[in-house]
mmCIF file of C-alpha atoms and ligand atoms in Angstrom:
data_model
loop_
_atom_site.group_PDB
_atom_site.id
_atom_site.type_symbol
_atom_site.label_atom_id
_atom_site.label_comp_id
_atom_site.label_asym_id
_atom_site.label_seq_id
_atom_site.Cartn_x
_atom_site.Cartn_y
_atom_site.Cartn_z
ATOM 1 C CA UNK A 1 -4.426 -14.667 -1.979
ATOM 2 C CA UNK A 2 -4.662 -10.930 -2.625
ATOM 3 C CA UNK A 3 -3.760 -9.329 -5.667
ATOM 4 C CA UNK A 4 -3.274 -5.672 -5.575
ATOM 5 C CA UNK A 5 -3.152 -3.306 -8.686
ATOM 6 C CA UNK A 6 -1.793 0.025 -8.110
ATOM 7 C CA UNK A 7 -2.239 3.539 -10.355
ATOM 8 C CA UNK A 8 0.724 5.428 -9.397
ATOM 9 C CA UNK A 9 0.002 8.153 -11.910
ATOM 10 C CA UNK A 10 -1.642 11.037 -9.676
ATOM 11 C CA UNK A 11 -0.320 14.059 -9.694
ATOM 12 C CA UNK A 12 -1.241 14.958 -6.472
ATOM 13 C CA UNK A 13 1.112 12.680 -4.905
ATOM 14 C CA UNK A 14 0.724 8.970 -6.457
ATOM 15 C CA UNK A 15 0.905 7.404 -2.816
ATOM 16 C CA UNK A 16 -1.653 9.407 -0.871
ATOM 17 C CA UNK A 17 -3.771 9.303 -3.813
ATOM 18 C CA UNK A 18 -3.275 5.449 -3.723
ATOM 19 C CA UNK A 19 -3.500 5.404 -0.316
ATOM 20 C CA UNK A 20 -7.411 6.513 -0.374
ATOM 21 C CA UNK A 21 -8.132 4.339 -2.867
ATOM 22 C CA UNK A 22 -6.526 1.734 -0.696
ATOM 23 C CA UNK A 23 -8.448 2.491 2.420
ATOM 24 C CA UNK A 24 -11.526 2.527 0.483
ATOM 25 C CA UNK A 25 -11.175 -0.693 -1.254
ATOM 26 C CA UNK A 26 -9.917 -2.616 2.402
ATOM 27 C CA UNK A 27 -13.309 -1.262 3.691
ATOM 28 C CA UNK A 28 -15.276 -2.877 1.127
ATOM 29 C CA UNK A 29 -13.295 -6.253 1.327
ATOM 30 C CA UNK A 30 -14.149 -6.139 5.026
ATOM 31 C CA UNK A 31 -17.600 -5.657 4.646
ATOM 32 C CA UNK A 32 -17.408 -8.320 1.971
ATOM 33 C CA UNK A 33 -15.946 -10.864 4.110
ATOM 34 C CA UNK A 34 -18.692 -9.939 6.950
ATOM 35 C CA UNK A 35 -18.850 -12.957 9.762
ATOM 36 C CA UNK A 36 -15.708 -14.533 8.248
ATOM 37 C CA UNK A 37 -13.274 -13.278 10.689
ATOM 38 C CA UNK A 38 -10.726 -15.575 9.817
ATOM 39 C CA UNK A 39 -10.758 -15.026 6.058
ATOM 40 C CA UNK A 40 -10.606 -11.110 7.174
ATOM 41 C CA UNK A 41 -7.614 -11.608 9.527
ATOM 42 C CA UNK A 42 -6.049 -13.623 7.105
ATOM 43 C CA UNK A 43 -6.455 -10.434 4.345
ATOM 44 C CA UNK A 44 -5.587 -7.895 6.449
ATOM 45 C CA UNK A 45 -1.881 -9.224 7.163
ATOM 46 C CA UNK A 46 -1.790 -8.988 3.206
ATOM 47 C CA UNK A 47 -2.971 -6.030 2.410
ATOM 48 C CA UNK A 48 -0.279 -4.785 5.432
ATOM 49 C CA UNK A 49 2.450 -6.458 3.513
ATOM 50 C CA UNK A 50 1.341 -5.013 0.386
ATOM 51 C CA UNK A 51 1.388 -1.352 1.884
ATOM 52 C CA UNK A 52 5.345 -0.582 1.736
ATOM 53 C CA UNK A 53 6.113 -2.724 -1.132
ATOM 54 C CA UNK A 54 3.354 -0.197 -3.085
ATOM 55 C CA UNK A 55 5.557 2.898 -1.451
ATOM 56 C CA UNK A 56 8.785 1.247 -2.614
ATOM 57 C CA UNK A 57 7.249 1.575 -5.956
ATOM 58 C CA UNK A 58 6.605 5.143 -5.821
ATOM 59 C CA UNK A 59 9.836 5.936 -4.382
ATOM 60 C CA UNK A 60 11.331 4.425 -7.253
ATOM 61 C CA UNK A 61 9.343 6.325 -9.830
ATOM 62 C CA UNK A 62 7.124 3.035 -11.220
ATOM 63 C CA UNK A 63 3.732 4.616 -12.923
ATOM 64 C CA UNK A 64 1.903 1.518 -11.459
ATOM 65 C CA UNK A 65 2.191 -1.385 -9.719
ATOM 66 C CA UNK A 66 1.316 -5.392 -9.398
ATOM 67 C CA UNK A 67 1.394 -6.992 -5.869
ATOM 68 C CA UNK A 68 0.607 -10.942 -4.593
ATOM 69 C CA UNK A 69 0.398 -11.214 -1.419
ATOM 70 C CA UNK A 70 -0.347 -14.349 0.944
ATOM 71 C CA UNK A 71 -0.894 -14.267 4.506
ATOM 72 C CA UNK A 72 1.875 -11.681 6.041
ATOM 73 C CA UNK A 73 3.924 -12.370 2.737
ATOM 74 C CA UNK A 74 4.359 -10.658 -0.565
ATOM 75 C CA UNK A 75 4.994 -13.985 -3.071
ATOM 76 C CA UNK A 76 5.674 -11.231 -6.189
ATOM 77 C CA UNK A 77 5.876 -7.570 -6.112
ATOM 78 C CA UNK A 78 6.106 -5.755 -9.756
ATOM 79 C CA UNK A 79 6.634 -2.132 -10.210
ATOM 80 C CA UNK A 80 5.190 -0.938 -14.049
ATOM 81 C CA UNK A 81 6.656 1.894 -15.701
ATOM 82 C CA UNK A 82 2.662 2.197 -16.787
ATOM 83 C CA UNK A 83 -0.249 2.917 -14.898
ATOM 84 C CA UNK A 84 -2.741 0.375 -14.145
ATOM 85 C CA UNK A 85 -6.787 0.924 -12.467
ATOM 86 C CA UNK A 86 -6.918 0.667 -9.080
ATOM 87 C CA UNK A 87 -8.004 -2.765 -7.854
ATOM 88 C CA UNK A 88 -7.894 -5.449 -4.915
ATOM 89 C CA UNK A 89 -8.994 -8.693 -5.839
ATOM 90 C CA UNK A 90 -9.461 -11.685 -3.047
ATOM 91 C CA UNK A 91 -9.309 -14.921 -4.477
ATOM 92 C CA UNK A 92 -7.878 -18.954 -3.944
ATOM 93 C CA UNK A 93 -5.237 -17.797 -7.318
ATOM 94 C CA UNK A 94 -3.208 -14.618 -8.143
ATOM 95 C CA UNK A 95 -5.455 -12.360 -10.618
ATOM 96 C CA UNK A 96 -3.442 -11.768 -13.711
ATOM 97 C CA UNK A 97 -5.126 -10.148 -16.391
ATOM 98 C CA UNK A 98 -4.383 -6.548 -15.666
ATOM 99 C CA UNK A 99 -0.425 -7.578 -15.696
ATOM 100 C CA UNK A 100 -0.819 -9.778 -18.688
ATOM 101 C CA UNK A 101 -2.813 -6.936 -20.673
ATOM 102 C CA UNK A 102 0.678 -4.934 -19.538
ATOM 103 C CA UNK A 103 2.673 -7.385 -20.816
ATOM 104 C CA UNK A 104 0.841 -7.694 -24.222
ATOM 105 C CA UNK A 105 0.789 -3.499 -24.386
ATOM 106 C CA UNK A 106 4.542 -3.039 -24.432
ATOM 107 C CA UNK A 107 5.430 -1.777 -27.728
ATOM 108 C CA UNK A 108 8.306 -0.447 -28.522
ATOM 109 C CA UNK A 109 9.220 2.033 -30.965
ATOM 110 C CA UNK A 110 12.973 2.952 -32.675
ATOM 111 C CA UNK A 111 13.203 6.650 -32.061
ATOM 112 C CA UNK A 112 16.361 8.458 -34.144
ATOM 113 C CA UNK A 113 17.292 11.745 -33.260
ATOM 114 C CA UNK A 114 19.172 13.398 -35.440
ATOM 115 C CA UNK A 115 21.061 16.818 -36.555
ATOM 116 C CA UNK A 116 23.997 17.119 -39.508
ATOM 117 C CA UNK A 117 26.562 14.707 -38.179
ATOM 118 C CA UNK A 118 25.230 13.924 -34.554
ATOM 119 C CA UNK A 119 22.414 10.746 -34.350
ATOM 120 C CA UNK A 120 20.817 8.577 -31.328
ATOM 121 C CA UNK A 121 19.189 5.263 -31.496
ATOM 122 C CA UNK A 122 16.198 4.995 -28.826
ATOM 123 C CA UNK A 123 14.202 2.213 -27.969
ATOM 124 C CA UNK A 124 10.747 3.707 -26.587
ATOM 125 C CA UNK A 125 7.565 2.318 -25.027
ATOM 126 C CA UNK A 126 5.484 3.450 -22.779
ATOM 127 C CA UNK A 127 6.721 5.257 -19.613
ATOM 128 C CA UNK A 128 10.444 3.984 -21.066
ATOM 129 C CA UNK A 129 13.062 5.325 -23.175
ATOM 130 C CA UNK A 130 16.358 3.675 -23.632
ATOM 131 C CA UNK A 131 19.669 4.850 -25.395
ATOM 132 C CA UNK A 132 20.500 2.323 -27.750
ATOM 133 C CA UNK A 133 23.495 3.712 -29.901
ATOM 134 C CA UNK A 134 25.336 7.291 -30.203
ATOM 135 C CA UNK A 135 26.523 7.952 -33.306
ATOM 136 C CA UNK A 136 28.996 11.063 -34.074
ATOM 137 C CA UNK A 137 30.592 11.796 -37.141
ATOM 138 C CA UNK A 138 33.358 14.781 -36.948
ATOM 139 C CA UNK A 139 32.058 17.367 -39.187
ATOM 140 C CA UNK A 140 34.188 20.410 -39.929
ATOM 141 C CA UNK A 141 31.529 23.561 -38.877
ATOM 142 C CA UNK A 142 30.596 25.576 -42.143
ATOM 143 C CA UNK A 143 32.820 28.224 -43.725
ATOM 144 C CA UNK A 144 31.240 31.345 -44.170
ATOM 145 C CA UNK A 145 31.851 32.517 -47.865
ATOM 146 C CA UNK A 146 33.761 36.198 -46.778
ATOM 147 C CA UNK A 147 34.573 37.705 -49.890
ATOM 148 C CA UNK A 148 38.351 37.176 -51.390
ATOM 149 C CA UNK A 149 38.882 34.393 -48.709
ATOM 150 C CA UNK A 150 36.476 32.099 -50.554
ATOM 151 C CA UNK A 151 38.698 30.268 -52.747
ATOM 152 C CA UNK A 152 40.242 26.652 -53.786
ATOM 153 C CA UNK A 153 40.645 25.706 -50.123
ATOM 154 C CA UNK A 154 37.386 27.086 -48.899
ATOM 155 C CA UNK A 155 35.325 24.858 -51.552
ATOM 156 C CA UNK A 156 37.858 21.832 -50.635
ATOM 157 C CA UNK A 157 36.588 22.463 -46.732
ATOM 158 C CA UNK A 158 32.665 22.545 -48.128
ATOM 159 C CA UNK A 159 33.264 19.247 -50.281
ATOM 160 C CA UNK A 160 34.645 17.728 -47.519
ATOM 161 C CA UNK A 161 32.215 18.625 -44.941
ATOM 162 C CA UNK A 162 29.326 17.144 -47.701
ATOM 163 C CA UNK A 163 31.396 13.621 -47.600
ATOM 164 C CA UNK A 164 31.677 13.466 -43.547
ATOM 165 C CA UNK A 165 27.982 14.343 -43.736
ATOM 166 C CA UNK A 166 27.061 11.658 -46.168
ATOM 167 C CA UNK A 167 29.293 9.140 -44.618
ATOM 168 C CA UNK A 168 27.599 10.179 -41.037
ATOM 169 C CA UNK A 169 24.224 9.317 -43.146
ATOM 170 C CA UNK A 170 25.435 6.090 -44.281
ATOM 171 C CA UNK A 171 26.266 5.150 -41.027
ATOM 172 C CA UNK A 172 23.384 5.668 -39.361
ATOM 173 C CA UNK A 173 20.800 4.476 -41.639
ATOM 174 C CA UNK A 174 23.223 0.952 -41.389
ATOM 175 C CA UNK A 175 22.729 1.188 -37.459
ATOM 176 C CA UNK A 176 19.095 1.524 -38.054
ATOM 177 C CA UNK A 177 19.032 -1.206 -40.408
ATOM 178 C CA UNK A 178 20.920 -3.419 -38.225
ATOM 179 C CA UNK A 179 18.619 -2.638 -34.893
ATOM 180 C CA UNK A 180 15.684 -2.882 -36.960
ATOM 181 C CA UNK A 181 16.665 -6.800 -37.978
ATOM 182 C CA UNK A 182 17.631 -7.092 -33.861
ATOM 183 C CA UNK A 183 14.304 -6.369 -33.046
ATOM 184 C CA UNK A 184 10.849 -6.263 -33.880
ATOM 185 C CA UNK A 185 10.078 -2.349 -33.283
ATOM 186 C CA UNK A 186 6.437 -1.478 -34.492
ATOM 187 C CA UNK A 187 7.562 1.409 -35.870
ATOM 188 C CA UNK A 188 10.133 3.969 -36.479
ATOM 189 C CA UNK A 189 10.252 7.925 -35.134
ATOM 190 C CA UNK A 190 12.130 10.410 -36.414
ATOM 191 C CA UNK A 191 13.039 13.810 -34.867
ATOM 192 C CA UNK A 192 15.238 16.578 -35.451
ATOM 193 C CA UNK A 193 15.098 19.455 -38.100
ATOM 194 C CA UNK A 194 12.527 18.703 -41.292
ATOM 195 C CA UNK A 195 15.224 19.059 -44.047
ATOM 196 C CA UNK A 196 18.037 17.437 -42.260
ATOM 197 C CA UNK A 197 15.527 14.221 -41.411
ATOM 198 C CA UNK A 198 14.066 14.377 -44.633
ATOM 199 C CA UNK A 199 17.423 13.457 -45.687
ATOM 200 C CA UNK A 200 17.742 10.631 -43.626
ATOM 201 C CA UNK A 201 14.164 9.297 -44.679
ATOM 202 C CA UNK A 202 15.400 9.116 -48.177
ATOM 203 C CA UNK A 203 18.282 7.073 -47.583
ATOM 204 C CA UNK A 204 16.080 4.340 -45.419
ATOM 205 C CA UNK A 205 15.435 0.975 -47.229
ATOM 206 C CA UNK A 206 11.744 1.113 -48.739
ATOM 207 C CA UNK A 207 10.894 -1.316 -46.128
ATOM 208 C CA UNK A 208 12.051 0.893 -43.113
ATOM 209 C CA UNK A 209 10.524 4.125 -44.586
ATOM 210 C CA UNK A 210 7.279 2.982 -44.756
ATOM 211 C CA UNK A 211 7.611 1.842 -41.080
ATOM 212 C CA UNK A 212 7.695 5.560 -39.971
ATOM 213 C CA UNK A 213 4.846 5.785 -38.065
ATOM 214 C CA UNK A 214 5.635 9.761 -37.314
ATOM 215 C CA UNK A 215 8.335 12.478 -37.945
ATOM 216 C CA UNK A 216 8.378 15.430 -35.685
ATOM 217 C CA UNK A 217 10.729 18.687 -34.830
ATOM 218 C CA UNK A 218 13.191 18.174 -31.821
ATOM 219 C CA UNK A 219 16.050 20.526 -31.538
ATOM 220 C CA UNK A 220 19.266 18.472 -30.879
ATOM 221 C CA UNK A 221 19.936 18.239 -26.726
ATOM 222 C CA UNK A 222 23.177 17.600 -25.219
ATOM 223 C CA UNK A 223 21.127 15.203 -22.609
ATOM 224 C CA UNK A 224 20.001 12.557 -24.116
ATOM 225 C CA UNK A 225 17.275 11.640 -22.109
ATOM 226 C CA UNK A 226 15.906 14.995 -22.129
ATOM 227 C CA UNK A 227 13.598 14.384 -24.860
ATOM 228 C CA UNK A 228 11.541 12.243 -22.504
ATOM 229 C CA UNK A 229 8.557 14.123 -22.175
ATOM 230 C CA UNK A 230 8.376 14.971 -26.072
ATOM 231 C CA UNK A 231 8.395 10.884 -26.835
ATOM 232 C CA UNK A 232 6.284 9.907 -24.231
ATOM 233 C CA UNK A 233 3.788 12.808 -25.873
ATOM 234 C CA UNK A 234 4.479 11.540 -29.154
ATOM 235 C CA UNK A 235 3.837 7.553 -28.259
ATOM 236 C CA UNK A 236 0.576 8.780 -26.736
ATOM 237 C CA UNK A 237 -0.752 10.304 -30.199
ATOM 238 C CA UNK A 238 0.652 7.708 -32.096
ATOM 239 C CA UNK A 239 -1.115 4.727 -29.962
ATOM 240 C CA UNK A 240 -3.953 7.037 -29.651
ATOM 241 C CA UNK A 241 -4.066 7.356 -33.910
ATOM 242 C CA UNK A 242 -3.667 3.163 -34.209
ATOM 243 C CA UNK A 243 -6.630 2.332 -31.750
ATOM 244 C CA UNK A 244 -8.821 4.624 -33.589
ATOM 245 C CA UNK A 245 -7.992 3.486 -36.969
ATOM 246 C CA UNK A 246 -7.875 -0.455 -35.502
ATOM 247 C CA UNK A 247 -11.545 -0.254 -34.243
ATOM 248 C CA UNK A 248 -12.583 1.433 -37.470
ATOM 249 C CA UNK A 249 -11.209 -1.290 -39.252
ATOM 250 C CA UNK A 250 -12.723 -3.391 -36.763
ATOM 251 C CA UNK A 251 -16.249 -2.402 -36.964
ATOM 252 C CA UNK A 252 -15.727 -2.685 -41.106
ATOM 253 C CA UNK A 253 -15.469 -6.137 -40.745
ATOM 254 C CA UNK A 254 -17.785 -6.686 -38.063
ATOM 255 C CA UNK A 255 -20.009 -4.990 -40.467
ATOM 256 C CA UNK A 256 -19.436 -6.392 -43.685
ATOM 257 C CA UNK A 257 -19.338 -10.137 -41.376
ATOM 258 C CA UNK A 258 -15.607 -11.235 -42.856
ATOM 259 C CA UNK A 259 -11.865 -12.028 -41.921
ATOM 260 C CA UNK A 260 -13.184 -11.852 -38.004
ATOM 261 C CA UNK A 261 -14.310 -14.007 -35.485
ATOM 262 C CA UNK A 262 -16.048 -13.081 -31.967
ATOM 263 C CA UNK A 263 -17.023 -14.120 -29.170
ATOM 264 C CA UNK A 264 -14.921 -15.891 -26.585
ATOM 265 C CA UNK A 265 -15.745 -19.738 -28.090
ATOM 266 C CA UNK A 266 -14.797 -18.875 -31.801
ATOM 267 C CA UNK A 267 -11.760 -17.327 -31.076
ATOM 268 C CA UNK A 268 -10.778 -19.876 -28.591
ATOM 269 C CA UNK A 269 -11.182 -22.367 -31.322
ATOM 270 C CA UNK A 270 -9.100 -19.545 -34.218
ATOM 271 C CA UNK A 271 -6.458 -19.747 -31.692
ATOM 272 C CA UNK A 272 -5.964 -23.420 -30.977
ATOM 273 C CA UNK A 273 -6.057 -23.840 -34.735
ATOM 274 C CA UNK A 274 -3.684 -21.644 -35.262
ATOM 275 C CA UNK A 275 -5.598 -19.337 -37.383
ATOM 276 C CA UNK A 276 -3.852 -16.217 -36.058
ATOM 277 C CA UNK A 277 -0.657 -16.530 -34.276
ATOM 278 C CA UNK A 278 2.918 -17.102 -34.527
ATOM 279 C CA UNK A 279 3.736 -17.167 -38.165
ATOM 280 C CA UNK A 280 1.086 -15.361 -39.959
ATOM 281 C CA UNK A 281 0.076 -12.433 -38.323
ATOM 282 C CA UNK A 282 -3.776 -11.097 -37.008
ATOM 283 C CA UNK A 283 -4.389 -10.235 -33.756
ATOM 284 C CA UNK A 284 -6.662 -9.909 -30.806
ATOM 285 C CA UNK A 285 -9.024 -7.604 -29.848
ATOM 286 C CA UNK A 286 -9.705 -7.910 -26.173
ATOM 287 C CA UNK A 287 -12.168 -5.595 -23.883
ATOM 288 C CA UNK A 288 -12.545 -5.535 -20.150
ATOM 289 C CA UNK A 289 -12.652 -8.897 -18.302
ATOM 290 C CA UNK A 290 -16.219 -10.616 -18.012
ATOM 291 C CA UNK A 291 -14.871 -12.666 -15.150
ATOM 292 C CA UNK A 292 -15.497 -15.707 -16.859
ATOM 293 C CA UNK A 293 -13.884 -19.235 -16.669
ATOM 294 C CA UNK A 294 -12.926 -21.936 -19.294
ATOM 295 C CA UNK A 295 -11.733 -25.660 -18.521
ATOM 296 C CA UNK A 296 -8.049 -25.936 -18.851
ATOM 297 C CA UNK A 297 -6.766 -29.716 -19.503
ATOM 298 C CA UNK A 298 -4.128 -30.457 -16.646
ATOM 299 C CA UNK A 299 -1.953 -32.270 -19.300
ATOM 300 C CA UNK A 300 -2.453 -30.399 -22.855
ATOM 301 C CA UNK A 301 -3.211 -26.977 -21.710
ATOM 302 C CA UNK A 302 -5.890 -26.922 -24.251
ATOM 303 C CA UNK A 303 -8.510 -24.635 -23.383
ATOM 304 C CA UNK A 304 -12.639 -25.304 -23.481
ATOM 305 C CA UNK A 305 -15.152 -22.993 -23.745
ATOM 306 C CA UNK A 306 -18.136 -25.175 -23.221
ATOM 307 C CA UNK A 307 -16.549 -26.821 -19.296
ATOM 308 C CA UNK A 308 -16.237 -30.228 -20.082
ATOM 309 C CA UNK A 309 -14.647 -32.412 -16.535
ATOM 310 C CA UNK A 310 -12.491 -33.948 -19.481
ATOM 311 C CA UNK A 311 -10.480 -32.873 -21.861
ATOM 312 C CA UNK A 312 -12.281 -33.270 -25.293
ATOM 313 C CA UNK A 313 -8.775 -33.891 -27.239
ATOM 314 C CA UNK A 314 -6.246 -35.789 -24.458
ATOM 315 C CA UNK A 315 -9.119 -37.212 -22.461
ATOM 316 C CA UNK A 316 -7.242 -35.842 -19.405
ATOM 317 C CA UNK A 317 -8.918 -33.569 -16.687
ATOM 318 C CA UNK A 318 -9.795 -30.543 -17.015
ATOM 319 C CA UNK A 319 -9.804 -27.486 -14.484
ATOM 320 C CA UNK A 320 -11.467 -24.155 -13.971
ATOM 321 C CA UNK A 321 -9.429 -21.013 -15.056
ATOM 322 C CA UNK A 322 -9.879 -17.601 -15.737
ATOM 323 C CA UNK A 323 -10.932 -17.226 -19.601
ATOM 324 C CA UNK A 324 -9.292 -13.947 -20.034
ATOM 325 C CA UNK A 325 -6.350 -14.906 -18.316
ATOM 326 C CA UNK A 326 -5.999 -18.007 -20.550
ATOM 327 C CA UNK A 327 -6.621 -16.402 -23.613
ATOM 328 C CA UNK A 328 -3.533 -13.763 -22.703
ATOM 329 C CA UNK A 329 -1.221 -16.139 -21.727
ATOM 330 C CA UNK A 330 -1.881 -18.103 -25.183
ATOM 331 C CA UNK A 331 -1.024 -14.947 -27.315
ATOM 332 C CA UNK A 332 1.647 -13.987 -25.175
ATOM 333 C CA UNK A 333 3.302 -17.923 -25.823
ATOM 334 C CA UNK A 334 2.214 -18.160 -29.399
ATOM 335 C CA UNK A 335 2.916 -13.837 -30.020
ATOM 336 C CA UNK A 336 -0.269 -13.483 -30.836
ATOM 337 C CA UNK A 337 -1.056 -9.415 -31.264
ATOM 338 C CA UNK A 338 -3.417 -8.494 -28.647
ATOM 339 C CA UNK A 339 -4.932 -4.807 -28.503
ATOM 340 C CA UNK A 340 -6.751 -3.991 -25.181
ATOM 341 C CA UNK A 341 -9.211 -1.743 -25.894
ATOM 342 C CA UNK A 342 -11.097 0.173 -22.834
ATOM 343 C CA UNK A 343 -14.073 1.677 -24.811
ATOM 344 C CA UNK A 344 -15.366 -1.712 -25.809
ATOM 345 C CA UNK A 345 -18.773 -0.443 -26.466
ATOM 346 C CA UNK A 346 -17.933 -1.709 -29.915
ATOM 347 C CA UNK A 347 -16.992 -5.179 -28.569
ATOM 348 C CA UNK A 348 -19.589 -5.760 -25.820
ATOM 349 C CA UNK A 349 -22.552 -7.063 -28.374
ATOM 350 C CA UNK A 350 -19.858 -9.788 -29.542
ATOM 351 C CA UNK A 351 -18.953 -11.099 -26.595
ATOM 352 C CA UNK A 352 -15.987 -8.827 -25.533
ATOM 353 C CA UNK A 353 -13.381 -10.039 -27.960
ATOM 354 C CA UNK A 354 -12.392 -10.344 -31.449
ATOM 355 C CA UNK A 355 -9.851 -12.419 -33.667
ATOM 356 C CA UNK A 356 -9.082 -10.683 -36.790
ATOM 357 C CA UNK A 357 -7.396 -13.076 -39.121
ATOM 358 C CA UNK A 358 -4.921 -13.116 -41.320
ATOM 359 C CA UNK A 359 -5.144 -11.561 -44.940
ATOM 360 C CA UNK A 360 -7.891 -9.411 -44.086
ATOM 361 C CA UNK A 361 -6.493 -5.932 -43.555
ATOM 362 C CA UNK A 362 -4.485 -7.538 -40.691
ATOM 363 C CA UNK A 363 -1.313 -5.904 -41.513
ATOM 364 C CA UNK A 364 -2.369 -2.991 -39.175
ATOM 365 C CA UNK A 365 -0.967 -4.656 -36.190
ATOM 366 C CA UNK A 366 -1.967 -3.126 -33.480
HETATM 367 ZN ZN1 ZN B 401 -5.796 -32.427 -22.668
#
């Protein structure tokens, strides 16, 4: 089975940049398989099948791709909205870690763009922006006081205008509340003219106002998706700031030795013991894949780092599985928040992985 991950974010021509890497990887695999002509032949067929699928992903505007092939056949291909590190892995089973990391990283924010009487709600994530709602109120244009013309009638219009604006703001905030209740966003981003945005912000209920991660000026645009690039820049900044904060907090916890467990054995225990996950918060911080194995029970799926042949829980036979893959799958199944970090110098001495337990500053979810 060949698992291929492609970084398609290249600025000089995504496909040609990838093709260069692909060629080098292909040569490396050929050398690696050496004398095993049959294995290489099989692998070469898969690589041949992968190539057009990557080209298609580029055409569709994907920023990355994950493709799994066996023999001449592509088993599954996923165009990705975010780049993944280029790599090709040949193994009996598909290599899923980078794909699972993308899934764990999918953080969606609620973006609110507004002017005095027109607003849009978007769902935004890495590489993605989707318009959810468009709300517009018919507001009479501002009347200028022109000497003698300024009278009772104009005052009425001005008051009417104020009423309509307040009505619009109420409607916008109602919609924000409704959308936030339906979907667990990781935070709110407010965009528009400062003064206008401030009015909206003041109207948000406290629990939503506290989730505003960013407020930034943005001129109103007729084309709803014209703000796409601006949003991506903001999201990158928000995520970067968050990661720095998260690692800072983790460093402190590691120093104080409280509220956090590290290393595969302790983390798996914490996960399977329900110490972090679905209901409480807490989260995982995961470094790069050490490519280690874990024993997985064929009956109850329970994981054992000590590699027993029989499950300590139910005595059923265990099979070898990828440690990182199983941890990420467990986290996805149990809605455990995961923060995958690239710069893992902090984690490396601690086995490359940490679980921050609830109630210990764990509210700062990744
Ligand atoms: Zn078992």
